[in-house]
Short mmCIF file of C-alpha atoms in Angstrom, two decimals:
data_model
loop_
_atom_site.label_atom_id
_atom_site.label_comp_id
_atom_site.label_asym_id
_atom_site.label_seq_id
_atom_site.Cartn_x
_atom_site.Cartn_y
_atom_site.Cartn_z
CA MET L 1 28.53 -18.73 -14.13
CA ALA L 2 28.19 -15.74 -16.33
CA THR L 3 29.62 -12.37 -17.14
CA ILE L 4 27.72 -9.09 -17.15
CA GLU L 5 28.38 -6.74 -20.01
CA LEU L 6 26.89 -3.32 -20.62
CA GLN L 7 27.24 -1.76 -24.05
CA ASN L 8 26.54 1.96 -24.50
CA LEU L 9 23.76 1.76 -21.94
CA THR L 10 21.70 4.95 -21.70
CA LYS L 11 18.67 5.83 -19.65
CA ALA L 12 16.77 9.09 -19.94
CA PHE L 13 13.88 10.23 -17.76
CA GLY L 14 12.35 12.86 -20.01
CA ASP L 15 15.09 15.44 -20.54
CA LEU L 16 17.22 14.16 -17.70
CA ILE L 17 19.86 11.68 -18.77
CA ALA L 18 20.43 9.51 -15.72
CA VAL L 19 22.83 7.04 -17.28
CA ASP L 20 24.92 8.22 -20.20
CA ASN L 21 26.50 5.75 -22.58
CA VAL L 22 27.86 3.37 -19.97
CA SER L 23 29.95 0.42 -21.14
CA LEU L 24 31.62 -2.02 -18.79
CA LYS L 25 32.23 -5.68 -18.28
CA VAL L 26 32.16 -7.77 -15.13
CA GLU L 27 33.94 -11.11 -15.48
CA GLU L 28 32.94 -14.25 -13.62
CA ASN L 29 34.52 -14.18 -10.20
CA GLU L 30 34.77 -10.43 -10.30
CA VAL L 31 33.18 -7.99 -7.84
CA LEU L 32 32.54 -4.62 -9.42
CA CYS L 33 31.78 -1.62 -7.29
CA LEU L 34 29.88 1.23 -8.84
CA LEU L 35 31.10 4.14 -6.76
CA GLY L 36 29.70 7.62 -6.97
CA PRO L 37 27.79 10.38 -5.22
CA SER L 38 24.02 10.26 -4.79
CA GLY L 39 22.07 10.78 -7.98
CA CYS L 40 24.87 9.87 -10.36
CA GLY L 41 22.92 7.03 -11.96
CA LYS L 42 24.52 4.05 -10.30
CA THR L 43 21.33 2.62 -8.86
CA THR L 44 19.55 3.17 -12.17
CA THR L 45 22.31 1.24 -13.90
CA LEU L 46 21.88 -1.60 -11.44
CA ARG L 47 18.10 -1.59 -11.85
CA MET L 48 18.50 -1.79 -15.61
CA VAL L 49 20.73 -4.82 -15.24
CA ALA L 50 18.06 -6.36 -13.01
CA GLY L 51 15.36 -5.57 -15.53
CA LEU L 52 13.40 -3.36 -13.14
CA GLU L 53 14.02 -0.40 -15.42
CA THR L 54 14.04 -0.43 -19.23
CA ALA L 55 17.05 1.07 -20.96
CA THR L 56 16.47 3.92 -23.40
CA SER L 57 19.23 2.56 -25.62
CA GLY L 58 22.17 0.21 -25.42
CA ASP L 59 22.52 -3.48 -24.65
CA ILE L 60 22.80 -5.61 -21.55
CA LEU L 61 24.46 -8.99 -21.97
CA ILE L 62 24.41 -11.62 -19.26
CA GLY L 63 26.54 -14.63 -20.06
CA ASN L 64 26.99 -13.24 -23.59
CA LYS L 65 23.24 -13.38 -24.13
CA ASN L 66 21.31 -10.19 -24.83
CA VAL L 67 18.67 -9.83 -22.13
CA ASN L 68 17.20 -6.48 -23.20
CA ASN L 69 13.77 -7.95 -23.79
CA LEU L 70 13.73 -10.47 -20.95
CA ASP L 71 11.53 -9.94 -17.90
CA THR L 72 13.16 -9.61 -14.51
CA ARG L 73 12.19 -13.11 -13.46
CA ASP L 74 13.65 -14.65 -16.60
CA ARG L 75 17.07 -13.07 -16.12
CA ASN L 76 17.97 -15.34 -13.22
CA LEU L 77 19.67 -12.72 -11.07
CA ALA L 78 19.57 -12.04 -7.35
CA MET L 79 19.50 -8.61 -5.80
CA ALA L 80 19.77 -7.21 -2.28
CA PHE L 81 18.00 -3.91 -1.86
CA GLN L 82 19.01 -0.74 -0.07
CA PHE L 83 16.03 -0.76 2.29
CA TYR L 84 16.15 -4.56 2.57
CA ALA L 85 12.67 -4.98 1.04
CA LEU L 86 11.73 -7.85 3.35
CA TYR L 87 8.12 -9.00 3.14
CA PRO L 88 6.66 -7.49 6.32
CA SER L 89 4.09 -10.20 6.98
CA LEU L 90 6.44 -13.16 6.54
CA THR L 91 8.97 -14.54 9.00
CA VAL L 92 12.68 -14.55 8.27
CA ALA L 93 12.53 -18.19 7.17
CA GLU L 94 9.61 -17.50 4.84
CA ASN L 95 11.38 -14.45 3.47
CA LEU L 96 14.41 -16.57 2.74
CA ALA L 97 12.30 -19.31 1.18
CA ASN L 98 10.45 -16.99 -1.17
CA PRO L 99 13.00 -16.97 -4.00
CA LEU L 100 13.03 -20.77 -3.93
CA TYR L 101 9.34 -21.26 -4.70
CA ALA L 102 9.90 -20.30 -8.33
CA ASP L 103 12.43 -23.12 -8.64
CA LYS L 104 9.84 -25.69 -7.50
CA LEU L 105 12.01 -27.31 -4.84
CA SER L 106 10.62 -29.78 -2.31
CA ASP L 107 9.94 -28.61 1.26
CA LYS L 108 12.86 -30.64 2.49
CA GLU L 109 15.29 -29.02 0.10
CA ILE L 110 13.95 -25.56 0.94
CA LYS L 111 14.43 -26.22 4.63
CA LYS L 112 17.96 -27.45 4.04
CA LYS L 113 18.82 -24.35 2.03
CA ILE L 114 17.39 -22.03 4.67
CA LEU L 115 19.47 -23.69 7.37
CA GLU L 116 22.54 -23.45 5.18
CA VAL L 117 22.11 -19.73 4.60
CA ALA L 118 21.13 -19.10 8.21
CA ASP L 119 24.35 -20.81 9.19
CA ILE L 120 26.52 -18.71 6.88
CA LEU L 121 24.98 -15.41 8.02
CA GLN L 122 24.36 -16.38 11.67
CA LEU L 123 20.60 -16.08 11.45
CA GLN L 124 19.81 -19.31 13.32
CA ASP L 125 18.26 -17.58 16.32
CA ILE L 126 15.96 -15.28 14.40
CA VAL L 127 14.49 -17.43 11.61
CA ASN L 128 11.04 -17.38 13.20
CA ARG L 129 10.87 -13.64 13.79
CA LYS L 130 9.16 -11.11 11.59
CA PRO L 131 11.05 -8.22 9.97
CA HIS L 132 9.71 -5.60 12.38
CA GLN L 133 11.21 -7.54 15.29
CA LEU L 134 14.70 -7.40 13.81
CA ALA L 135 17.55 -4.97 14.32
CA GLU L 136 18.99 -3.17 11.29
CA GLY L 137 22.01 -5.45 11.06
CA GLU L 138 19.82 -8.54 11.20
CA LYS L 139 17.51 -7.21 8.50
CA GLN L 140 20.56 -6.53 6.41
CA ARG L 141 21.78 -10.08 6.83
CA VAL L 142 18.36 -11.48 5.93
CA ALA L 143 18.33 -9.34 2.77
CA VAL L 144 21.75 -10.68 1.80
CA GLY L 145 20.60 -14.19 2.69
CA ARG L 146 17.60 -13.89 0.43
CA ALA L 147 19.89 -12.87 -2.41
CA ILE L 148 22.38 -15.72 -2.00
CA ILE L 149 19.91 -18.52 -1.22
CA ARG L 150 19.27 -19.26 -4.85
CA ASP L 151 21.92 -20.11 -7.36
CA PRO L 152 21.54 -17.26 -9.84
CA GLU L 153 23.81 -16.20 -12.68
CA CYS L 154 25.01 -13.02 -10.99
CA PHE L 155 24.48 -10.93 -7.85
CA LEU L 156 23.47 -7.31 -7.51
CA PHE L 157 23.74 -5.30 -4.28
CA ASP L 158 22.19 -1.86 -3.96
CA GLU L 159 23.96 0.14 -1.24
CA PRO L 160 23.92 -2.87 1.05
CA LEU L 161 25.47 -1.18 4.06
CA SER L 162 24.21 2.39 3.84
CA ARG L 163 21.73 2.07 6.68
CA LEU L 164 24.02 0.48 9.24
CA ASP L 165 26.05 2.21 11.92
CA VAL L 166 29.81 2.38 11.62
CA GLN L 167 30.60 -0.64 13.77
CA LEU L 168 28.06 -2.90 12.13
CA ARG L 169 29.11 -1.67 8.73
CA GLU L 170 32.67 -2.78 9.35
CA GLN L 171 31.52 -6.16 10.55
CA MET L 172 29.06 -6.68 7.67
CA ARG L 173 31.61 -5.53 5.12
CA GLY L 174 33.89 -8.38 6.10
CA GLN L 175 31.02 -10.82 6.17
CA ILE L 176 29.70 -9.91 2.74
CA LYS L 177 33.20 -10.00 1.31
CA GLU L 178 33.67 -13.47 2.69
CA VAL L 179 30.34 -14.66 1.30
CA LEU L 180 31.12 -13.14 -2.09
CA SER L 181 34.53 -14.76 -2.34
CA ASP L 182 32.88 -18.13 -1.69
CA LEU L 183 30.23 -17.58 -4.35
CA LYS L 184 32.68 -16.80 -7.15
CA LYS L 185 30.16 -15.11 -9.41
CA ALA L 186 29.95 -11.85 -11.28
CA THR L 187 28.72 -9.31 -8.74
CA VAL L 188 27.85 -5.64 -8.93
CA ILE L 189 27.76 -3.57 -5.75
CA VAL L 190 26.46 -0.02 -5.74
CA THR L 191 27.85 2.24 -3.06
CA HIS L 192 28.76 5.81 -2.29
CA ASP L 193 31.27 4.82 0.36
CA GLN L 194 34.81 4.64 -1.02
CA LEU L 195 35.98 2.49 1.89
CA GLU L 196 33.26 -0.03 1.14
CA ALA L 197 34.28 -0.05 -2.50
CA LEU L 198 37.96 -0.45 -1.72
CA THR L 199 37.43 -3.34 0.69
CA MET L 200 34.78 -5.38 -1.10
CA ALA L 201 35.52 -4.89 -4.79
CA THR L 202 38.01 -6.41 -7.13
CA LYS L 203 37.23 -3.69 -9.64
CA ILE L 204 35.88 -0.21 -9.09
CA ALA L 205 34.03 2.01 -11.53
CA VAL L 206 33.67 5.63 -10.47
CA MET L 207 30.47 7.19 -11.76
CA LYS L 208 29.65 10.85 -12.07
CA ASP L 209 26.61 12.50 -13.65
CA GLY L 210 25.61 9.34 -15.46
CA TYR L 211 28.90 8.37 -17.07
CA ILE L 212 31.77 6.20 -15.93
CA GLU L 213 34.75 8.30 -15.03
CA GLN L 214 37.30 5.64 -14.42
CA THR L 215 37.46 1.87 -14.05
CA THR L 216 40.29 0.36 -12.08
CA GLN L 217 41.35 -2.94 -10.64
CA TRP L 218 41.46 -2.43 -6.93
CA ASN L 219 45.14 -3.20 -6.59
CA LYS L 220 46.07 -0.58 -9.16
CA LYS L 221 45.87 2.80 -7.56
CA PHE L 222 43.24 5.34 -8.32
CA THR L 223 44.56 8.42 -9.95
CA ALA L 224 44.52 11.22 -7.45
CA GLU L 225 42.21 13.28 -9.61
CA SER L 226 39.52 10.72 -9.74
CA LEU L 227 39.44 10.10 -6.02
CA ILE L 228 39.63 13.76 -5.19
CA HIS L 229 36.88 14.41 -7.65
CA PHE L 230 34.84 11.93 -5.82
CA TYR L 231 35.62 13.21 -2.35
CA ILE L 232 35.23 16.85 -3.17
CA GLU L 233 32.66 17.81 -5.71
CA GLU L 234 34.28 21.21 -6.22
CA TYR L 235 37.27 19.77 -7.97
CA ASP L 236 37.34 19.80 -11.74
CA VAL L 237 39.18 16.65 -12.77
CA LEU L 238 39.66 17.27 -16.43
CA GLY L 239 41.03 20.76 -16.04
CA GLU L 240 42.93 19.69 -12.92
CA THR L 241 41.90 22.88 -11.23
CA CYS L 242 39.26 23.46 -8.62
CA ARG L 243 36.48 25.98 -8.94
CA ASN L 244 38.66 28.65 -7.45
CA GLY L 245 41.03 28.17 -10.38
CA LYS L 246 43.94 26.77 -8.36
CA GLU L 247 45.89 23.57 -8.87
CA TRP L 248 44.29 20.83 -6.79
CA ASN L 249 47.24 20.29 -4.48
CA GLN L 250 47.47 23.99 -3.71
CA CYS L 251 43.81 24.58 -3.24
CA GLU L 252 42.59 25.47 0.24
CA CYS L 253 38.96 24.73 -0.36
CA CYS L 254 39.66 21.09 -1.19
CA MET X 1 3.29 4.11 46.98
CA LYS X 2 1.20 3.47 43.94
CA LYS X 3 3.07 3.23 40.70
CA LYS X 4 1.75 5.63 38.09
CA VAL X 5 1.37 4.15 34.64
CA ILE X 6 2.94 6.48 32.13
CA GLY X 7 0.51 7.71 29.52
CA GLN X 8 -2.60 6.73 31.46
CA ALA X 9 -5.18 9.49 31.77
CA GLY X 10 -6.26 10.73 35.18
CA TRP X 11 -9.81 10.08 36.43
CA LEU X 12 -10.87 13.64 35.65
CA TRP X 13 -9.97 13.29 31.99
CA THR X 14 -11.62 9.90 31.83
CA LEU X 15 -14.79 11.41 33.27
CA LEU X 16 -14.67 14.30 30.82
CA ALA X 17 -14.18 11.91 27.89
CA SER X 18 -17.12 9.81 29.11
CA VAL X 19 -19.35 12.88 29.28
CA VAL X 20 -18.41 13.97 25.75
CA ALA X 21 -18.89 10.43 24.48
CA PHE X 22 -22.31 10.32 26.13
CA ILE X 23 -23.35 13.59 24.47
CA TYR X 24 -22.48 12.08 21.08
CA PHE X 25 -24.19 8.82 21.85
CA PHE X 26 -27.33 10.39 23.32
CA PRO X 27 -29.35 10.74 20.08
CA VAL X 28 -28.69 7.09 19.25
CA LEU X 29 -29.72 6.06 22.74
CA PHE X 30 -32.88 8.14 22.45
CA ILE X 31 -33.79 6.49 19.15
CA ILE X 32 -33.20 3.02 20.57
CA LEU X 33 -35.37 3.80 23.61
CA THR X 34 -38.11 5.29 21.42
CA ALA X 35 -38.20 2.14 19.33
CA PHE X 36 -39.28 0.19 22.41
CA ARG X 37 -41.89 2.68 23.64
CA SER X 38 -45.58 2.36 23.04
CA ARG X 39 -47.27 5.05 20.97
CA SER X 40 -48.53 7.03 23.97
CA ASP X 41 -45.09 6.87 25.64
CA THR X 42 -43.26 8.27 22.61
CA LEU X 43 -45.33 11.42 22.66
CA ALA X 44 -45.10 12.05 26.41
CA THR X 45 -43.55 15.35 27.46
CA PRO X 46 -41.22 15.31 29.32
CA PRO X 47 -39.94 12.03 27.83
CA LYS X 48 -40.63 8.99 29.92
CA TRP X 49 -37.38 7.27 30.93
CA PHE X 50 -39.06 4.32 32.63
CA PHE X 51 -41.65 2.45 30.64
CA THR X 52 -42.71 -1.07 29.77
CA PRO X 53 -40.79 -2.01 26.63
CA THR X 54 -42.80 -3.27 23.68
CA PHE X 55 -41.88 -4.92 20.40
CA ASP X 56 -45.00 -3.60 18.66
CA ASN X 57 -43.03 -1.07 16.64
CA PHE X 58 -40.73 -3.71 15.22
CA TYR X 59 -43.71 -5.89 14.40
CA HIS X 60 -45.43 -3.02 12.63
CA ILE X 61 -42.43 -2.45 10.38
CA PHE X 62 -43.19 -5.73 8.68
CA PHE X 63 -46.93 -6.15 9.30
CA ARG X 64 -49.49 -3.41 9.36
CA SER X 65 -53.23 -3.41 9.93
CA MET X 66 -55.24 -1.92 7.11
CA SER X 67 -57.77 0.75 8.03
CA ASN X 68 -61.14 -0.54 9.27
CA SER X 69 -59.70 -4.02 9.60
CA THR X 70 -58.01 -6.10 12.27
CA GLU X 71 -56.21 -8.20 9.68
CA TYR X 72 -52.44 -7.67 9.42
CA VAL X 73 -50.78 -7.59 6.01
CA ALA X 74 -47.10 -7.59 5.08
CA THR X 75 -45.69 -4.17 4.30
CA GLY X 76 -42.89 -5.51 2.14
CA PHE X 77 -40.33 -3.75 4.26
CA HIS X 78 -38.09 -6.84 4.37
CA MET X 79 -37.70 -6.38 0.62
CA TYR X 80 -36.38 -2.83 1.04
CA PHE X 81 -34.00 -4.08 3.67
CA PHE X 82 -32.75 -6.74 1.28
CA ASN X 83 -32.53 -4.16 -1.55
CA SER X 84 -30.35 -1.91 0.57
CA ILE X 85 -27.99 -4.73 1.45
CA TYR X 86 -27.90 -6.10 -2.10
CA ILE X 87 -27.46 -2.78 -3.89
CA SER X 88 -24.90 -1.24 -1.57
CA GLY X 89 -23.04 -4.52 -1.17
CA ILE X 90 -22.62 -5.13 -4.89
CA SER X 91 -21.84 -1.52 -5.75
CA VAL X 92 -19.23 -1.18 -3.00
CA LEU X 93 -17.57 -4.44 -4.08
CA LEU X 94 -17.54 -3.30 -7.70
CA ALA X 95 -16.18 0.12 -6.82
CA LEU X 96 -13.53 -1.45 -4.62
CA LEU X 97 -12.49 -3.92 -7.32
CA ILE X 98 -12.31 -1.40 -10.15
CA GLY X 99 -10.99 1.34 -7.86
CA THR X 100 -8.15 -0.79 -6.50
CA LEU X 101 -7.02 -1.86 -9.95
CA ALA X 102 -7.24 1.71 -11.26
CA ALA X 103 -5.44 3.09 -8.21
CA TYR X 104 -2.63 0.58 -8.65
CA GLY X 105 -2.31 1.62 -12.27
CA PHE X 106 -2.27 5.32 -11.43
CA SER X 107 0.25 4.75 -8.68
CA ARG X 108 2.68 2.40 -10.41
CA HIS X 109 2.37 3.24 -14.08
CA PRO X 110 1.60 6.96 -14.15
CA LEU X 111 0.28 8.38 -17.38
CA ARG X 112 1.52 11.56 -18.94
CA GLY X 113 -0.42 14.16 -17.00
CA ASN X 114 -1.34 11.71 -14.25
CA ASP X 115 -2.32 14.46 -11.81
CA THR X 116 -4.74 15.96 -14.31
CA TYR X 117 -6.52 12.63 -14.64
CA MET X 118 -6.67 12.27 -10.89
CA PHE X 119 -8.08 15.78 -10.60
CA ILE X 120 -10.71 15.15 -13.25
CA ILE X 121 -11.76 12.02 -11.40
CA LEU X 122 -12.05 14.04 -8.22
CA THR X 123 -14.12 16.78 -9.85
CA THR X 124 -16.91 14.30 -10.48
CA ARG X 125 -17.33 14.24 -6.71
CA MET X 126 -17.28 18.01 -6.37
CA LEU X 127 -20.62 18.48 -8.11
CA PRO X 128 -23.57 18.52 -5.78
CA PRO X 129 -25.72 15.51 -6.75
CA ILE X 130 -28.76 17.71 -7.23
CA ILE X 131 -27.10 19.27 -10.31
CA VAL X 132 -26.58 15.98 -12.12
CA ILE X 133 -29.79 14.32 -11.04
CA VAL X 134 -31.90 15.72 -13.90
CA PRO X 135 -29.68 14.56 -16.79
CA ILE X 136 -29.09 11.25 -15.04
CA PHE X 137 -32.80 10.77 -14.55
CA LEU X 138 -33.40 11.43 -18.26
CA ILE X 139 -30.58 9.10 -19.31
CA PHE X 140 -31.96 6.38 -17.05
CA ARG X 141 -35.45 6.81 -18.46
CA ILE X 142 -34.28 6.69 -22.08
CA THR X 143 -32.02 3.67 -21.56
CA GLY X 144 -34.59 1.87 -19.47
CA LEU X 145 -32.25 1.66 -16.49
CA ALA X 146 -34.66 3.54 -14.24
CA GLY X 147 -36.12 1.31 -11.59
CA THR X 148 -33.74 -1.59 -12.24
CA TYR X 149 -31.13 -3.06 -9.94
CA THR X 150 -28.51 -2.71 -12.70
CA GLY X 151 -29.22 0.99 -12.98
CA ILE X 152 -28.92 1.91 -9.33
CA ILE X 153 -25.93 -0.39 -8.81
CA LEU X 154 -24.13 1.24 -11.75
CA MET X 155 -25.04 4.64 -10.37
CA TYR X 156 -23.66 3.88 -6.92
CA THR X 157 -20.53 2.23 -8.35
CA ALA X 158 -19.80 5.37 -10.36
CA PHE X 159 -20.58 7.39 -7.25
CA ASN X 160 -18.06 5.45 -5.14
CA LEU X 161 -15.31 5.04 -7.73
CA PRO X 162 -13.56 8.43 -7.43
CA PHE X 163 -13.41 8.05 -3.69
CA SER X 164 -12.04 4.54 -3.79
CA ILE X 165 -9.49 5.38 -6.50
CA TRP X 166 -8.17 8.34 -4.52
CA MET X 167 -8.09 6.54 -1.25
CA MET X 168 -6.52 3.34 -2.59
CA LYS X 169 -3.96 5.33 -4.58
CA SER X 170 -2.72 6.98 -1.41
CA PHE X 171 -2.32 3.56 0.17
CA PHE X 172 -0.39 2.20 -2.81
CA ASP X 173 1.77 5.35 -2.89
CA GLU X 174 2.82 4.71 0.69
CA LEU X 175 4.07 1.20 0.00
CA ASN X 176 7.75 0.50 -0.39
CA THR X 177 8.17 -0.35 -4.09
CA GLU X 178 11.42 -2.13 -3.30
CA ILE X 179 9.39 -5.00 -1.88
CA GLU X 180 7.59 -5.36 -5.19
CA ASP X 181 10.91 -5.25 -7.03
CA ALA X 182 12.28 -7.85 -4.64
CA SER X 183 9.44 -10.20 -5.42
CA ARG X 184 10.02 -9.63 -9.14
CA MET X 185 13.64 -10.64 -8.54
CA ASP X 186 12.33 -13.69 -6.70
CA GLY X 187 10.52 -14.75 -9.83
CA ALA X 188 7.01 -13.39 -9.33
CA SER X 189 4.84 -12.42 -12.28
CA GLU X 190 3.18 -9.01 -12.40
CA ARG X 191 -0.09 -10.60 -11.33
CA SER X 192 1.39 -12.24 -8.27
CA VAL X 193 3.21 -9.01 -7.40
CA PHE X 194 -0.18 -7.30 -7.27
CA PHE X 195 -2.16 -10.02 -5.53
CA GLY X 196 0.57 -11.59 -3.43
CA VAL X 197 2.62 -8.56 -2.38
CA CYS X 198 0.60 -5.35 -2.75
CA ILE X 199 -2.91 -6.43 -1.76
CA PRO X 200 -1.91 -8.02 1.58
CA GLN X 201 -0.13 -4.79 2.49
CA VAL X 202 -3.16 -2.57 1.82
CA LYS X 203 -5.70 -4.73 3.66
CA ALA X 204 -6.30 -1.93 6.14
CA GLY X 205 -6.86 0.46 3.26
CA LEU X 206 -9.36 -1.87 1.64
CA ALA X 207 -11.25 -2.11 4.92
CA ALA X 208 -11.31 1.64 5.47
CA THR X 209 -12.31 2.38 1.88
CA SER X 210 -15.07 -0.19 1.87
CA VAL X 211 -16.55 1.02 5.15
CA PHE X 212 -16.54 4.66 4.04
CA ALA X 213 -18.04 3.79 0.68
CA LEU X 214 -20.58 1.52 2.32
CA ILE X 215 -21.74 4.19 4.75
CA LEU X 216 -22.12 6.70 1.90
CA THR X 217 -24.08 4.26 -0.23
CA TRP X 218 -26.16 2.93 2.63
CA ASN X 219 -27.30 6.43 3.60
CA GLU X 220 -27.83 7.69 0.06
CA PHE X 221 -31.33 9.11 -0.36
CA LEU X 222 -31.71 11.32 -3.42
CA PHE X 223 -30.65 8.96 -6.22
CA SER X 224 -32.50 6.08 -4.68
CA LEU X 225 -35.64 8.17 -4.38
CA LEU X 226 -35.63 9.08 -8.05
CA LEU X 227 -34.04 6.10 -9.74
CA THR X 228 -35.72 3.15 -8.03
CA ASN X 229 -39.29 1.93 -8.10
CA LYS X 230 -41.54 0.07 -5.71
CA LEU X 231 -39.59 -3.17 -6.10
CA THR X 232 -36.02 -1.88 -6.06
CA ARG X 233 -36.40 0.86 -3.45
CA THR X 234 -33.75 1.06 -0.71
CA MET X 235 -34.25 1.79 2.99
CA PRO X 236 -33.81 5.60 3.13
CA PRO X 237 -36.66 6.51 0.73
CA ALA X 238 -38.74 3.68 2.10
CA MET X 239 -38.35 5.08 5.59
CA ALA X 240 -39.19 8.56 4.41
CA ARG X 241 -42.41 7.24 2.93
CA THR X 242 -43.73 6.19 6.31
CA ILE X 243 -43.73 9.82 7.42
CA GLY X 244 -47.18 11.32 6.88
CA GLY X 245 -50.40 9.50 6.17
CA GLU X 246 -53.37 9.06 8.45
CA ILE X 247 -51.56 9.15 11.77
CA ASN X 248 -48.95 11.78 10.89
CA VAL X 249 -45.48 10.71 12.01
CA ASP X 250 -45.33 7.42 13.86
CA TYR X 251 -42.13 8.11 15.80
CA GLY X 252 -42.02 4.70 17.40
CA LEU X 253 -42.20 2.99 14.01
CA LEU X 254 -39.57 5.30 12.53
CA ALA X 255 -37.26 4.74 15.48
CA ALA X 256 -37.61 0.98 15.12
CA MET X 257 -36.75 1.27 11.42
CA ILE X 258 -33.69 3.35 12.24
CA CYS X 259 -32.60 0.69 14.74
CA LEU X 260 -32.76 -1.94 12.03
CA PHE X 261 -31.10 0.46 9.61
CA ILE X 262 -27.99 0.99 11.75
CA ILE X 263 -27.45 -2.69 12.62
CA PRO X 264 -25.68 -3.77 9.37
CA ILE X 265 -23.34 -0.76 9.32
CA PHE X 266 -22.63 -1.22 13.01
CA LEU X 267 -21.81 -4.91 12.50
CA ILE X 268 -19.48 -4.31 9.58
CA THR X 269 -17.67 -1.47 11.30
CA TYR X 270 -17.35 -3.62 14.40
CA ILE X 271 -15.96 -6.61 12.48
CA LEU X 272 -13.45 -4.45 10.63
CA GLN X 273 -12.57 -2.19 13.55
CA ASN X 274 -8.94 -3.30 13.89
CA GLN X 275 -8.24 -2.90 10.21
CA LEU X 276 -10.21 0.32 10.16
CA LEU X 277 -8.22 1.98 12.91
CA ARG X 278 -5.01 1.28 11.05
CA GLY X 279 -6.65 2.35 7.82
CA VAL X 280 -7.84 5.78 8.87
CA THR X 281 -4.60 6.66 10.64
CA PHE X 282 -2.52 5.43 7.72
CA GLY X 283 -0.23 8.09 6.32
CA THR X 284 -0.84 10.47 9.19
CA ILE X 285 2.28 9.21 10.93
CA LYS X 286 5.46 9.21 8.93
CA LYS X 287 7.19 5.87 8.94
#
């Protein structure tokens, strides 16, 4: 069990500052949603936590330990990717087993774990299929399964539901939420879907242009500005006027 | 009523395709037939389509009677055959090995000005070989590489590298990097990401690149002619040397040599055909 803490995290690609001085803390048991429009730096933030991207400046602490200089595989995290990232030549069972090889478990234990996860995510019927024989929703479940099969310090989800249709999304949302509440670990979910954020998270951080605009516990309400800002890009939160210069509640364009 | 299979070509198209295919195949067929004709049959006009096949030509590739003698001596042609296989095999493997590693580097860890480097690499292939042959010949003579296996293998490796780097880079560029990241999350080292995740996904690319490079190297004439000697000569210049001499061009002999010459390439292409098909169409269809 561990917390995730970001301190003044910044990432620049040349002149472009993708993540600007981000500080936040995810407690054990907490599910943080990074919510924001495309290109606001939320995935980059997540990748920095995972160690797939090096931070330009700032610190990442996992379980109060600075992991800035640790390789991805030494950080002991699990991540589910946006495009599932299943190994195309391996079956579902082999895909699920892959994270376990590093832990040097016996074949029997691996098999037991696979069955456990397959049971939780209802993958029993498809464990011997290859990724290209799966439907989107099934791929999605395998990707989540691969993330939760190990017992890592924390979980990271990169837009886990963005490729599913509305009906499946609703179904998966509930399923992931259920799984997460059983795991009781610090989790970061990246999404651009406010509904997803509101249903799955216990804490939401709204990101915009690389910085965190607002962090809120889900039960406390969002300020209207922040949400509107998110829904409608035109709206200028700080000045509380939209581009047309009107108050936000009187504006016709919003 | 007969059920029509969707997508199946009608008999007219099939016939047309067969005719076109036959036109392309005809020169090869003619060479193969010539290889089995006796000397008088090869020169007959119009060509004789029905004749008694003979293996004399194939025998004469390896054993030849000296003038004014009935004794047959070895021509040493088996050595040139071996040289061709050895030299092109090693140089293609080397180019593939170095090229794949370089391509992975260029694709995953781009340098500042990556495209410029890639362009410079490509420009080495834009020069017609005849322009560089003089300096290369001089360099080889000074360094003592002329006439050695090392020299010609190095030459061919350098010759194949730009091609294999460019081709392999495009294969690596097409891969989903998320899968590599996923395997890093699963605890894989950088080495096992490359060998365990990337390489299996570009198998088709490796096959296509190696066949293309192999065909280029196998057919290469100019460098081999100038940079090898009697012992290290490859097939193309060796074949060219049989033209001329006391009986002018022995077409039967030449045709038999060509038959032997195409067998290795044919075999390799045949073995790799499944991979190759996927390899050459890779990237032409968007995923």
